[in-house]
mmCIF file of C-alpha atoms in Angstrom:
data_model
loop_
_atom_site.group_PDB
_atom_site.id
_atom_site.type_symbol
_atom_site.label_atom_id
_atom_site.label_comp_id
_atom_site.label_asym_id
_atom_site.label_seq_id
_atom_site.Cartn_x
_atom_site.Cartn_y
_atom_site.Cartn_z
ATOM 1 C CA UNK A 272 -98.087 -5.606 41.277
ATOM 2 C CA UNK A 273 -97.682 -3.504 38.004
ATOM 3 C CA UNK A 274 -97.604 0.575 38.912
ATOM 4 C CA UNK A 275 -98.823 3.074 37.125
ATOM 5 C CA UNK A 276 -97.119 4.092 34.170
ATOM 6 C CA UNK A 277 -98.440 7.083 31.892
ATOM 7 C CA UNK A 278 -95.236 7.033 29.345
ATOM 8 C CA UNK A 279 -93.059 4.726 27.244
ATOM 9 C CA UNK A 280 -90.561 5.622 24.910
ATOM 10 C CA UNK A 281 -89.979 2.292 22.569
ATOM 11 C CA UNK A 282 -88.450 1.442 19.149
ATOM 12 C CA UNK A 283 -90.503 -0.487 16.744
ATOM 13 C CA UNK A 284 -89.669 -2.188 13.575
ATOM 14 C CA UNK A 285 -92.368 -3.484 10.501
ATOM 15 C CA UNK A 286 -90.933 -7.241 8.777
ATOM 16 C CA UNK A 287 -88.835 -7.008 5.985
ATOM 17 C CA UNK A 288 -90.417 -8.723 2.864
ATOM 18 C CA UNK A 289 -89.302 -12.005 1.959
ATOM 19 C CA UNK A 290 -87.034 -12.338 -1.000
ATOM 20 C CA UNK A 291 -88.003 -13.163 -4.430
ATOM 21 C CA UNK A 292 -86.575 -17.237 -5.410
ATOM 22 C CA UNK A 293 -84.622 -18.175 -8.491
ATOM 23 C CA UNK A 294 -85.944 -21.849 -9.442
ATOM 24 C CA UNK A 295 -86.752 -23.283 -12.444
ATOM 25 C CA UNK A 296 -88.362 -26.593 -13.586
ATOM 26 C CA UNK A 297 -86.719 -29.566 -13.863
ATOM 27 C CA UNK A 298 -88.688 -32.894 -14.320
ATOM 28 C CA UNK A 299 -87.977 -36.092 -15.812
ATOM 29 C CA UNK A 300 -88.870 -35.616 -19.670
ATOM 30 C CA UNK A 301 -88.624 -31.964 -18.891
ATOM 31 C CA UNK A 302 -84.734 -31.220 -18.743
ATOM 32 C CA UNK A 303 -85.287 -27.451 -19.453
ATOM 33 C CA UNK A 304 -88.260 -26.275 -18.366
ATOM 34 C CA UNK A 305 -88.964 -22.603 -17.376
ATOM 35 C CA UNK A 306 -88.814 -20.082 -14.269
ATOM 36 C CA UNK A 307 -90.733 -21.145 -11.527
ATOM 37 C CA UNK A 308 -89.651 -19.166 -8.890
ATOM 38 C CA UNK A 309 -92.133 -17.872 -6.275
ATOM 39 C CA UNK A 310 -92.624 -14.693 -4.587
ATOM 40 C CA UNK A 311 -91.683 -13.673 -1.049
ATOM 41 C CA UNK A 312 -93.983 -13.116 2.004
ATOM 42 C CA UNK A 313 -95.226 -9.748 3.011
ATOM 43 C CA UNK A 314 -93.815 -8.389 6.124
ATOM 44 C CA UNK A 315 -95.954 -8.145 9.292
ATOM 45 C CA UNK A 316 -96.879 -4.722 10.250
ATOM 46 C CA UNK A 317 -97.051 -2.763 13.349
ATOM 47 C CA UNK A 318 -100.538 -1.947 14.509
ATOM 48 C CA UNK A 319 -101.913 -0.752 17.840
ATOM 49 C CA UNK A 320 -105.046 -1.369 19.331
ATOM 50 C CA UNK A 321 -107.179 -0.171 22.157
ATOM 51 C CA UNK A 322 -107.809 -3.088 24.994
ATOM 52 C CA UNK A 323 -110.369 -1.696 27.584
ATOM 53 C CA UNK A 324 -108.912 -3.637 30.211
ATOM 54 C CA UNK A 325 -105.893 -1.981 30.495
ATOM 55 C CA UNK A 326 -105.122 0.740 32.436
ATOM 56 C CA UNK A 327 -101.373 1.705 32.036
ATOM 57 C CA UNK A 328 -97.849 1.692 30.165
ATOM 58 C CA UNK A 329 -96.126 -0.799 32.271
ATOM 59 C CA UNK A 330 -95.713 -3.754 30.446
ATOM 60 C CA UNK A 331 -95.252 -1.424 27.177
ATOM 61 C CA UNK A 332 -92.174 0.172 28.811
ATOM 62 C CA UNK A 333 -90.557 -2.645 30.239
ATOM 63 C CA UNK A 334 -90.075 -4.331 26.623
ATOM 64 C CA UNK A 335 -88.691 -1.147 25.002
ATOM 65 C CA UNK A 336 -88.649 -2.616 21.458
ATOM 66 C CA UNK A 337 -91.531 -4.339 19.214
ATOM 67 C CA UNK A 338 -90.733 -6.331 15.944
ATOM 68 C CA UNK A 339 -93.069 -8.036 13.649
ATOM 69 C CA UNK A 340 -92.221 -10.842 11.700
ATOM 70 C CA UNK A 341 -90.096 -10.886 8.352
ATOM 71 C CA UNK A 342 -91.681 -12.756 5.318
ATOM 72 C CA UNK A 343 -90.642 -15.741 4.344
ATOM 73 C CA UNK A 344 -88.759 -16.070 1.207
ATOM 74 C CA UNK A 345 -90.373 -17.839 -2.612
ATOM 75 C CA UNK A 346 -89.782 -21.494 -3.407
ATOM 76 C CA UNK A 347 -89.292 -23.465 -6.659
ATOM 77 C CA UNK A 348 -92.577 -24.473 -7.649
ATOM 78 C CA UNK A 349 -93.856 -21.313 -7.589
ATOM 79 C CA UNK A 350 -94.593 -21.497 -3.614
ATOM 80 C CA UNK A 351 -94.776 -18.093 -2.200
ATOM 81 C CA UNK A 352 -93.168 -17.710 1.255
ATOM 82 C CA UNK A 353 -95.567 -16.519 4.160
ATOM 83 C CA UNK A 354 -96.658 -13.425 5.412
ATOM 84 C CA UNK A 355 -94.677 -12.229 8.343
ATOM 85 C CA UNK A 356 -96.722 -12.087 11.654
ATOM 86 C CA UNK A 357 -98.369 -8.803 12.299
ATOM 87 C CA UNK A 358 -97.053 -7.216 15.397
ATOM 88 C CA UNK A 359 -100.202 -6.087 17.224
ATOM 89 C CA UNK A 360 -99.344 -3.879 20.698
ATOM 90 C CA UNK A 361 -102.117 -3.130 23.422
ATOM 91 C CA UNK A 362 -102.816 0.303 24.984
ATOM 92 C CA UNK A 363 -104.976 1.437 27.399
ATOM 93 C CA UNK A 364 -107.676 4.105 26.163
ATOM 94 C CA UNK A 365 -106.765 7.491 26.201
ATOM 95 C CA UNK A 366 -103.460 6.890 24.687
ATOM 96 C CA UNK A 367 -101.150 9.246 22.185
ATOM 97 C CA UNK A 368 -98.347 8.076 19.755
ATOM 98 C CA UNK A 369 -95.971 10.819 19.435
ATOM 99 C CA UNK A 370 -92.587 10.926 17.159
ATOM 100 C CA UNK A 371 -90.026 10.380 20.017
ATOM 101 C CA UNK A 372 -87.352 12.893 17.879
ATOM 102 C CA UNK A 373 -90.012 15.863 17.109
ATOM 103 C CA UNK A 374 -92.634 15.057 19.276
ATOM 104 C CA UNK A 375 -95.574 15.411 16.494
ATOM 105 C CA UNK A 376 -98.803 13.230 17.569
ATOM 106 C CA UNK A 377 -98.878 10.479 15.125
ATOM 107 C CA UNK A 378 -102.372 8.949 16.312
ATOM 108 C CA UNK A 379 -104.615 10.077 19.375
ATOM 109 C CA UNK A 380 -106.861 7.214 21.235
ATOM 110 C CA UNK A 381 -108.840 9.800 23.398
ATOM 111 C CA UNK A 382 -111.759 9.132 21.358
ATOM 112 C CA UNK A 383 -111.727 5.733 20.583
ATOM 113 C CA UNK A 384 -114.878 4.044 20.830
ATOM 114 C CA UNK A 385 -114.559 0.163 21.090
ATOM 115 C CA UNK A 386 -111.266 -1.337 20.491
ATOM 116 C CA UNK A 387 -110.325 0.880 17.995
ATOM 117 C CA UNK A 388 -106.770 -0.317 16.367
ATOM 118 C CA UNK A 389 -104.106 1.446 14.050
ATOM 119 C CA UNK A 390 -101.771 -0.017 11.411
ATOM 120 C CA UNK A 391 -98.568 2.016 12.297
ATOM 121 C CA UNK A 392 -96.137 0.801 10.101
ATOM 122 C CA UNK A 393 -96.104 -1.372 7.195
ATOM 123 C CA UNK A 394 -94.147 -4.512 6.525
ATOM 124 C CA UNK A 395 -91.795 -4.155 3.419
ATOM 125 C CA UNK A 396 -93.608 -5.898 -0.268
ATOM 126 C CA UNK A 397 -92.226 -9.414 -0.804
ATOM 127 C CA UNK A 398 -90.071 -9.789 -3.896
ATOM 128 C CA UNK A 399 -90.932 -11.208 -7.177
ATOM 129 C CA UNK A 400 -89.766 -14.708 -8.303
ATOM 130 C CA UNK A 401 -88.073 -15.049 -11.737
ATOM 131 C CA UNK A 402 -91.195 -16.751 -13.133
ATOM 132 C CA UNK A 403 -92.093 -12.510 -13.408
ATOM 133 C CA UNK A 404 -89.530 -11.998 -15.435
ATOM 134 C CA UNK A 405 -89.699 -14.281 -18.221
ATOM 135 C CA UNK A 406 -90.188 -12.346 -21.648
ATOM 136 C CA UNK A 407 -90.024 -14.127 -25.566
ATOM 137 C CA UNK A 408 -86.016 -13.154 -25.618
ATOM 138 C CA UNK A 409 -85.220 -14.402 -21.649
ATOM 139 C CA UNK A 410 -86.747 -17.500 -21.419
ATOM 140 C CA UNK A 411 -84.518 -18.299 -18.583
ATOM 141 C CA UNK A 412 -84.315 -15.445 -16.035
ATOM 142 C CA UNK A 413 -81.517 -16.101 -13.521
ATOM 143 C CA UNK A 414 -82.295 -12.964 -11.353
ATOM 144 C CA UNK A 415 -85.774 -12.330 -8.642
ATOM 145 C CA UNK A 416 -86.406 -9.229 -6.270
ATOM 146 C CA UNK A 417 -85.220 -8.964 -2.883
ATOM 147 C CA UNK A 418 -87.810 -8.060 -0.230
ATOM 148 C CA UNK A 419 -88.463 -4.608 0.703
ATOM 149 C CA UNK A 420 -87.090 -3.802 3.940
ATOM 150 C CA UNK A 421 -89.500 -2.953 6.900
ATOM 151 C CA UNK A 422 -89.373 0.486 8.674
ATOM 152 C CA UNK A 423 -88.129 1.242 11.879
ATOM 153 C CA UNK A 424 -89.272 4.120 14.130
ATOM 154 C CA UNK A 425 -89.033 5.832 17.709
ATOM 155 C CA UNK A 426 -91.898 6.851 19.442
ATOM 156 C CA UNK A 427 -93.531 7.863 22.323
ATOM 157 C CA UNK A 428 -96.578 6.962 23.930
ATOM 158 C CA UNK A 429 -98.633 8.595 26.782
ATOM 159 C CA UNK A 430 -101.330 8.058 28.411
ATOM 160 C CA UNK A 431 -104.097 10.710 29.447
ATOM 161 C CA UNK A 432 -106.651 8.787 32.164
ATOM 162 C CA UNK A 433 -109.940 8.583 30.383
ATOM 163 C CA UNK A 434 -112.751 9.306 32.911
ATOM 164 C CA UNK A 435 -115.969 11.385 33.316
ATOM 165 C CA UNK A 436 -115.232 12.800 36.481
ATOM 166 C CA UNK A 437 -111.657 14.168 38.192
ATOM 167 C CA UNK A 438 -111.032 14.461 41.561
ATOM 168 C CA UNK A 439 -108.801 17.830 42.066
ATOM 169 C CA UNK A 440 -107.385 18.432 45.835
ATOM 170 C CA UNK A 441 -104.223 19.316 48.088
ATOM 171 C CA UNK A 442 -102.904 15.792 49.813
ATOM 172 C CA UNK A 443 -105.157 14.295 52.351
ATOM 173 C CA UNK A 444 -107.852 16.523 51.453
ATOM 174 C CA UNK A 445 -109.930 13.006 51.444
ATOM 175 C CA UNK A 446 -110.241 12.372 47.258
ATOM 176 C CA UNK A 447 -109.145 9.219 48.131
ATOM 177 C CA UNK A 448 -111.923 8.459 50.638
ATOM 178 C CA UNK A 449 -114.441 10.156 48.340
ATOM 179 C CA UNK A 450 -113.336 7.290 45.571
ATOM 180 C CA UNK A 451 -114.272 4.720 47.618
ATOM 181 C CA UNK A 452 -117.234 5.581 48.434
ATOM 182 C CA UNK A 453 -119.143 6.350 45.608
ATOM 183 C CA UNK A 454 -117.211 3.400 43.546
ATOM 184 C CA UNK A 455 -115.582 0.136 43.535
ATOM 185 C CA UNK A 456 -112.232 1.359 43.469
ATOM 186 C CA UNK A 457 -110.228 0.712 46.768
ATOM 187 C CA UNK A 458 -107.511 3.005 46.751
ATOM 188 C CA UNK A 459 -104.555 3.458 49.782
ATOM 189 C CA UNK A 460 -105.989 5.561 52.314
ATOM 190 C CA UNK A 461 -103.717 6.989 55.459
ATOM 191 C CA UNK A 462 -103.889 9.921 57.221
ATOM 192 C CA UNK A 463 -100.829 11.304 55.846
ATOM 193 C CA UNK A 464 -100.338 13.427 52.694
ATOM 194 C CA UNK A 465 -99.277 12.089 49.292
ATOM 195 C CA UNK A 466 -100.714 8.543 50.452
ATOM 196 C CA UNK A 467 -102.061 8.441 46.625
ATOM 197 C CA UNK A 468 -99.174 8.587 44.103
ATOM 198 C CA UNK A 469 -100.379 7.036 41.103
ATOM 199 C CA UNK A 470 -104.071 7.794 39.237
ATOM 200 C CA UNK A 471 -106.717 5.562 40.404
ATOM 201 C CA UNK A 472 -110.245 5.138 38.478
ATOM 202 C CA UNK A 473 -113.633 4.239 39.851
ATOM 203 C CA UNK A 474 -116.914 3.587 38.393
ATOM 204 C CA UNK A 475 -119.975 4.905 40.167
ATOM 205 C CA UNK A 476 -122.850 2.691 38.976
ATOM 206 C CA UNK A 477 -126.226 5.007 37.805
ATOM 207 C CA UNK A 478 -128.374 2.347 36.758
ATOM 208 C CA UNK A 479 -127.767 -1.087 34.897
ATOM 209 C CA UNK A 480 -126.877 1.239 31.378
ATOM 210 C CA UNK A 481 -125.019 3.692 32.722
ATOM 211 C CA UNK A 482 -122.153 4.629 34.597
ATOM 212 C CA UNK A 483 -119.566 7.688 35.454
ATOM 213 C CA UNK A 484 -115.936 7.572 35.431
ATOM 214 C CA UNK A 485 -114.251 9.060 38.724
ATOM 215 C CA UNK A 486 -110.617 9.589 38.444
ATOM 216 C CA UNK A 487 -108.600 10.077 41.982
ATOM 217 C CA UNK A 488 -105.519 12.066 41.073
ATOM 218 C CA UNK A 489 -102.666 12.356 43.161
ATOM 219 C CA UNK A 490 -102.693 15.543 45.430
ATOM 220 C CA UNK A 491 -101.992 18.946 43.595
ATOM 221 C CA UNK A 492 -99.301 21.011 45.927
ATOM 222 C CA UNK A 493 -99.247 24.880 45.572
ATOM 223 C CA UNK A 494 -96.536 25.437 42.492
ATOM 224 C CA UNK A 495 -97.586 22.192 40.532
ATOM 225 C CA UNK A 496 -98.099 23.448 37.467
ATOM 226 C CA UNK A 497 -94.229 24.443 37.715
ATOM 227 C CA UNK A 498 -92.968 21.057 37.961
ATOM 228 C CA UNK A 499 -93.701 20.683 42.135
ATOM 229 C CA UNK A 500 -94.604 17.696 43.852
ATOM 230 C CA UNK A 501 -96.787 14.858 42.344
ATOM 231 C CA UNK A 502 -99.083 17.618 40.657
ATOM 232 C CA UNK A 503 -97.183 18.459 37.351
ATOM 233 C CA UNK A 504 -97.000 14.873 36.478
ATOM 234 C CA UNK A 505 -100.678 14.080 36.412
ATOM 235 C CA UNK A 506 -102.219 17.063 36.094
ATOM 236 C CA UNK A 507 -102.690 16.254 32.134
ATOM 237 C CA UNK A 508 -104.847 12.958 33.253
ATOM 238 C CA UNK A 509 -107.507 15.517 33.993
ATOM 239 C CA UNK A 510 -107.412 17.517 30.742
ATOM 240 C CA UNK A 511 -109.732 15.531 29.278
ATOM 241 C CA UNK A 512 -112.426 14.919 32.134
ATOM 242 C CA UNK A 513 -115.868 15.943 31.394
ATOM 243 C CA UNK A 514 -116.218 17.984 35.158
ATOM 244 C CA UNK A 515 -114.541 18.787 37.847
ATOM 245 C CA UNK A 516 -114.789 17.709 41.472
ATOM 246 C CA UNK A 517 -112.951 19.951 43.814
ATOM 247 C CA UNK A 518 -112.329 18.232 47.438
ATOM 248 C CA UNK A 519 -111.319 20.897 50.174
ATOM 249 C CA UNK A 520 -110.264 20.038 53.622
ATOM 250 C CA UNK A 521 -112.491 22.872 56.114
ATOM 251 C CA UNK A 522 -110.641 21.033 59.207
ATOM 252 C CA UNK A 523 -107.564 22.652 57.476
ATOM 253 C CA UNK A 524 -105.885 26.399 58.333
ATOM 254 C CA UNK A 525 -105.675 27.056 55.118
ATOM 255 C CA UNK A 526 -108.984 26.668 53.918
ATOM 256 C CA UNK A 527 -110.179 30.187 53.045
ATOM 257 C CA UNK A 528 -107.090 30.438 50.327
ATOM 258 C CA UNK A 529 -107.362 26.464 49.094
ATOM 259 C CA UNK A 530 -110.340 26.773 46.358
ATOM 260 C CA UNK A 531 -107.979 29.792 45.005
ATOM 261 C CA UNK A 532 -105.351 27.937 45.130
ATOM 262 C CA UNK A 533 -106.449 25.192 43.277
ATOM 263 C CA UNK A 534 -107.772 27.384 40.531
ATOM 264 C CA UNK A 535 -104.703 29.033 40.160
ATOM 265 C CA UNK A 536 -102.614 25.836 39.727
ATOM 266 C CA UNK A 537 -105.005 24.630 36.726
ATOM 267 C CA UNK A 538 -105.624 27.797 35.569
ATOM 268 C CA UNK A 539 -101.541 28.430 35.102
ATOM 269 C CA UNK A 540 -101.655 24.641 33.845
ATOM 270 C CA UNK A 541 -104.650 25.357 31.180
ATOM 271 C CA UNK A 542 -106.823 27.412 30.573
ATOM 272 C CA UNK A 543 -109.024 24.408 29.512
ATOM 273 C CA UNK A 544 -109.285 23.086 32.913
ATOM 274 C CA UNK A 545 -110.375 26.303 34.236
ATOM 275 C CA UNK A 546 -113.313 26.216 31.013
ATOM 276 C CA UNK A 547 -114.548 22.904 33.041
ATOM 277 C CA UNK A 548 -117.896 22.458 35.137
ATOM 278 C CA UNK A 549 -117.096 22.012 38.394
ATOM 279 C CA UNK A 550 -118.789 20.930 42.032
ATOM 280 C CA UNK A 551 -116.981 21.820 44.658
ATOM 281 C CA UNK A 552 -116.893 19.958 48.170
ATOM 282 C CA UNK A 553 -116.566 21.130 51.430
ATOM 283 C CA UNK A 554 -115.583 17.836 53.301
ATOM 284 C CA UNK A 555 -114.989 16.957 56.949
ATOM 285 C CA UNK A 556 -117.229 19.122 58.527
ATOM 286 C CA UNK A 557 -117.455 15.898 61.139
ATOM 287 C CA UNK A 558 -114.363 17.734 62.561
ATOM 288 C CA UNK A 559 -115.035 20.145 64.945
ATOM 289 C CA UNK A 560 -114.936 23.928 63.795
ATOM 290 C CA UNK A 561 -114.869 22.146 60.329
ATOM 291 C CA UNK A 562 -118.735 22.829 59.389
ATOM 292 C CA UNK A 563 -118.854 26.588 60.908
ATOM 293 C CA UNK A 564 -115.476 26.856 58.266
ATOM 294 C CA UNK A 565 -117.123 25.248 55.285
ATOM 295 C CA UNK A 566 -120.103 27.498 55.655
ATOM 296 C CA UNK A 567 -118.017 30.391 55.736
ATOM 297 C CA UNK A 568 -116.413 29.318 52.601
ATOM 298 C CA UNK A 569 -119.304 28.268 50.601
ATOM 299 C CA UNK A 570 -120.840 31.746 51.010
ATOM 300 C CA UNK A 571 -117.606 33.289 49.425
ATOM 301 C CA UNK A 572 -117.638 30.403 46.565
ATOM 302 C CA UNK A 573 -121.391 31.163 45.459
ATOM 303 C CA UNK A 574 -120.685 34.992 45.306
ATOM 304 C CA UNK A 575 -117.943 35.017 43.132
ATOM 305 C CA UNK A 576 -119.475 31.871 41.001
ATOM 306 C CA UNK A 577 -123.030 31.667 41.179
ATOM 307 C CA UNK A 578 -123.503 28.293 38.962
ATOM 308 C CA UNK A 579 -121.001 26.237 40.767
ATOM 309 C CA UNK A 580 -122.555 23.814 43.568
ATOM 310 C CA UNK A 581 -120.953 23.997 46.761
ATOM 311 C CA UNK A 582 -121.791 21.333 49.051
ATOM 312 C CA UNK A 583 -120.688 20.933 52.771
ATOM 313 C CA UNK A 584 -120.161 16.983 53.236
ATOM 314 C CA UNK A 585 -118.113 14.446 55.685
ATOM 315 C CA UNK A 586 -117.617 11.708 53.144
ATOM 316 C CA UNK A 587 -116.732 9.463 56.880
ATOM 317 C CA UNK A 588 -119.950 9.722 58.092
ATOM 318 C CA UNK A 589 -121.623 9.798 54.608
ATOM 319 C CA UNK A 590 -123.461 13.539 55.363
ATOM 320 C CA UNK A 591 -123.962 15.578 52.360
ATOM 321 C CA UNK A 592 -123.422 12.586 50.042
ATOM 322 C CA UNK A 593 -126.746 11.873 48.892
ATOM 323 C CA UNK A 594 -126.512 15.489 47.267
ATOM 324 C CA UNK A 595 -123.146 15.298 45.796
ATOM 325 C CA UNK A 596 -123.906 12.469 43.916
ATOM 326 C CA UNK A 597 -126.874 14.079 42.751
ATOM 327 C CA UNK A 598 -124.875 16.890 41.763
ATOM 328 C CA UNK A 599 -122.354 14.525 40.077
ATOM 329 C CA UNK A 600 -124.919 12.926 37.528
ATOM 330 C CA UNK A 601 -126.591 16.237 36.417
ATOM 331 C CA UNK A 602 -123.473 17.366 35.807
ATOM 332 C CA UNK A 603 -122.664 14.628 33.711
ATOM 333 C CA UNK A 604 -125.853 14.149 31.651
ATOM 334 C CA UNK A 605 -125.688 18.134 30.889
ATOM 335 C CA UNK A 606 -121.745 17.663 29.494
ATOM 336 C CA UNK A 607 -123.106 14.802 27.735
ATOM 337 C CA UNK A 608 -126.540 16.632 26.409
ATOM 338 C CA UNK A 609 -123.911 19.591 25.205
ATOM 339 C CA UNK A 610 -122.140 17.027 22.981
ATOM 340 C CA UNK A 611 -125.092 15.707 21.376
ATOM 341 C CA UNK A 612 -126.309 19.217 20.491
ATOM 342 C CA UNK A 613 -123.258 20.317 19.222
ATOM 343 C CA UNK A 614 -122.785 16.857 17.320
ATOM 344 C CA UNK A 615 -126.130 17.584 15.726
ATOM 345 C CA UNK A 616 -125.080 21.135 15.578
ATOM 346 C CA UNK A 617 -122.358 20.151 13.149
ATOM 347 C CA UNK A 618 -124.260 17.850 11.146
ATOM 348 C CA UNK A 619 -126.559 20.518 10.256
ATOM 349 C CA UNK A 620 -124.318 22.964 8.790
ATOM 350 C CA UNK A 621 -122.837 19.765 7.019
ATOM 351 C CA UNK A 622 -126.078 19.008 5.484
ATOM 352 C CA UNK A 623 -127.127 22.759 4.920
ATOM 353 C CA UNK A 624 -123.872 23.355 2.795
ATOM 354 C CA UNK A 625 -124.579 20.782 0.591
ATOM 355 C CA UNK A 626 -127.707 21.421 0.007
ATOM 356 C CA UNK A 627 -126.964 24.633 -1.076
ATOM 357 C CA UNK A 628 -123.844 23.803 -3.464
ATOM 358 C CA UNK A 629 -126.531 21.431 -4.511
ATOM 359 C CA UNK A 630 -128.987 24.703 -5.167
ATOM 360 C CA UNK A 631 -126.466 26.708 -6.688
ATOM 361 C CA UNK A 632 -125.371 23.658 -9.105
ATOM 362 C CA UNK A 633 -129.418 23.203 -10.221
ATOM 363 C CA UNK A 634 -129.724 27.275 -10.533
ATOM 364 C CA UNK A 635 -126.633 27.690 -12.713
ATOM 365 C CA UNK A 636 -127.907 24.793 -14.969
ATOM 366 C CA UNK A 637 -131.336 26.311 -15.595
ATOM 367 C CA UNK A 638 -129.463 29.599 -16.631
ATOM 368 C CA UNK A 639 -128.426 27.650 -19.465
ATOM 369 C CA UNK A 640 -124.900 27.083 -18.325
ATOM 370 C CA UNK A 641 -123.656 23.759 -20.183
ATOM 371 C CA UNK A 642 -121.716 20.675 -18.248
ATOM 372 C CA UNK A 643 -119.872 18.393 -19.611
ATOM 373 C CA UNK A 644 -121.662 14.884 -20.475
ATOM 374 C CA UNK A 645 -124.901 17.429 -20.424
ATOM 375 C CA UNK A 646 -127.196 17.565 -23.849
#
């Protein structure tokens, strides 16, 4: 099986153009005929495209180094050589191409709708034959153009899970649990921390046109966002999640200080995160002194922030989870219903602003102010 992987560092190289050929005709009644020397293939180029399907970096990083194909080189007769093969390389969505040396993002795939693709680098210019350089006082050009070499570059490419929904929790706080029940995901689940250690997605179906992304990242450990535990190293997968689901465990001692815990580790992370709308769950209140806990606790959530759901659920037994997902899918469509307004927003102003240049352009005219190509 093929784990997770969320970063490759590879080398990849664009084809060198075929060189140019030096031929010239020779036929029976024809013992000095001219150049006829063809041209040489383009090189293939580097592109990357989005593939849906995939999910990680693995098979990326395990190759370390991509070439496409050189061109092939002219031919008397004026035959060109052929193209070099395009190198094409999957990703998974949500992927970045950064300069391995300075680290500048070259391309982001966060927003790539469909399978978007890229043409990275491109494949050096074939060379000319000497039938190009023939002229009235060099009727016999021995010389043609080498190929232009191809480009080679180091990069880097990450991967940031792309998902509606993240799942944000200490270890065993039952994200994992919560995953599989609302989706068709089946991650590991044991009663022991740290049982999740790579990303795992699910989709929760709405109806037959919709559905909602639910990442299940691995458990955040108090100091994460300072390199502790599994938490630093995926905490960026939920940068880019629409909400937040926060999963504490009320069967826990700690579970007075866990919410502000939590917060703290994403807050210290990003301030984004913190920015995010949020549900948070109260879960195993099956356990017993678990529900008088989570009641406790959801009284001191709702004080301090009023517009945050706080449901008590057992995610075993399937109590409170009628509600959650409720809570889920509003909180969705209203992230979604934001987007389109601001979209439309945006287009406004785009259109208003041209009108007006428009305006001005029609107003200066009529005060007699002349234009060139204007009578």
């Amino acid at each position: 099986m093929i784990g997770f992987a969320d970063e490759a560092l590879i080398e990849v190289r664009s084809g060198n153009g075929g060189n140019g050929c030096v031929a010239f005709r020779r036929e029976k009644y024809i013992p000095h005929g001219g150049p006829n020397g063809g041209d040489g293939g383009k090189g293939g180029d580097v592109i990357f495209c989005v593939k849906r399907n995939l999910r990680t970096l693995a098979k990326i990083r395990h190759q370390h180094c991509f070439k496409a194909k050189n061109g092939g080189d002219g031919q008397g007769w004026n035959r060109y050589g052929a193209d070099g093969e395009d190198c094409v390389i999957p990703v998974p969505p949500g992927t970045t191409i950064r300069d391995a040396e300075t680290d500048e993002i070259i391309y982001d795939f966060s927003k790539a709708k469909g399978d978007e693709s890229f043409t990275f680098l491109k494949g050096g210019n074939g060379g000319w034959g000497n039938v190009h350089f023939k002229t009235s006082t060099n009727q016999a050009p021995r010389h043609a153009n080498p190929g232009q070499k191809g480009e080679t570059r180091f990069i880097k490419l990450e991967l940031s899970i792309m998902a509606d929904v993240g799942l944000v929790g200490f270890p065993n706080a039952g994200k994992s649990s919560l995953l599989t029940y609302f989706t068709n995901a089946r991650p590991k689940i044991a009663p022991y921390p740290f049982t999740t250690i790579i990303p795992n997605l699910g989709v929760l179906r709405i109806d037959d046109e919709s559905d909602i992304i639910i990442a299940d990242i691995p458990g955040i450990i108090e100091g994460a966002s300072e390199g502790l535990g599994l938490g630093d190293t995926f905490l960026k997968h939920i940068t880019r999640t629409a909400c937040l689901i926060f999963m504490i465990d009320c069967s826990d001692e700690n579970y007075l200080t866990a919410y502000d815990t939590l917060c703290n580790e994403l807050q210290n992370y990003s301030d984004e995160l913190m920015e995010k709308p949020r549900i948070v769950l109260l879960n195993k209140i099956d356990m017993e002194g678990a529900y008088d806990h989570a009641v406790e606790l959801a009284e001191i959530i709702r004080k301090k922030e009023p517009e945050t759901a706080v449901i008590p659920v057992s995610v075993m037994e399937g109590r409170g989870m009628k509600d959650a997902q409720h809570q889920i899918v509003n909180l969705v469509n209203e992230k979604e219903k934001r987007e389109v307004k601001e979209d439309n927003f945006a287009q406004d102003i785009s259109s208003s602003s041209s009108f007006m240049n428009s305006r001005a352009y029609i107003d200066d005219d009529e005060e007699g102010i002349q234009y060139p190509g204007s009578e």
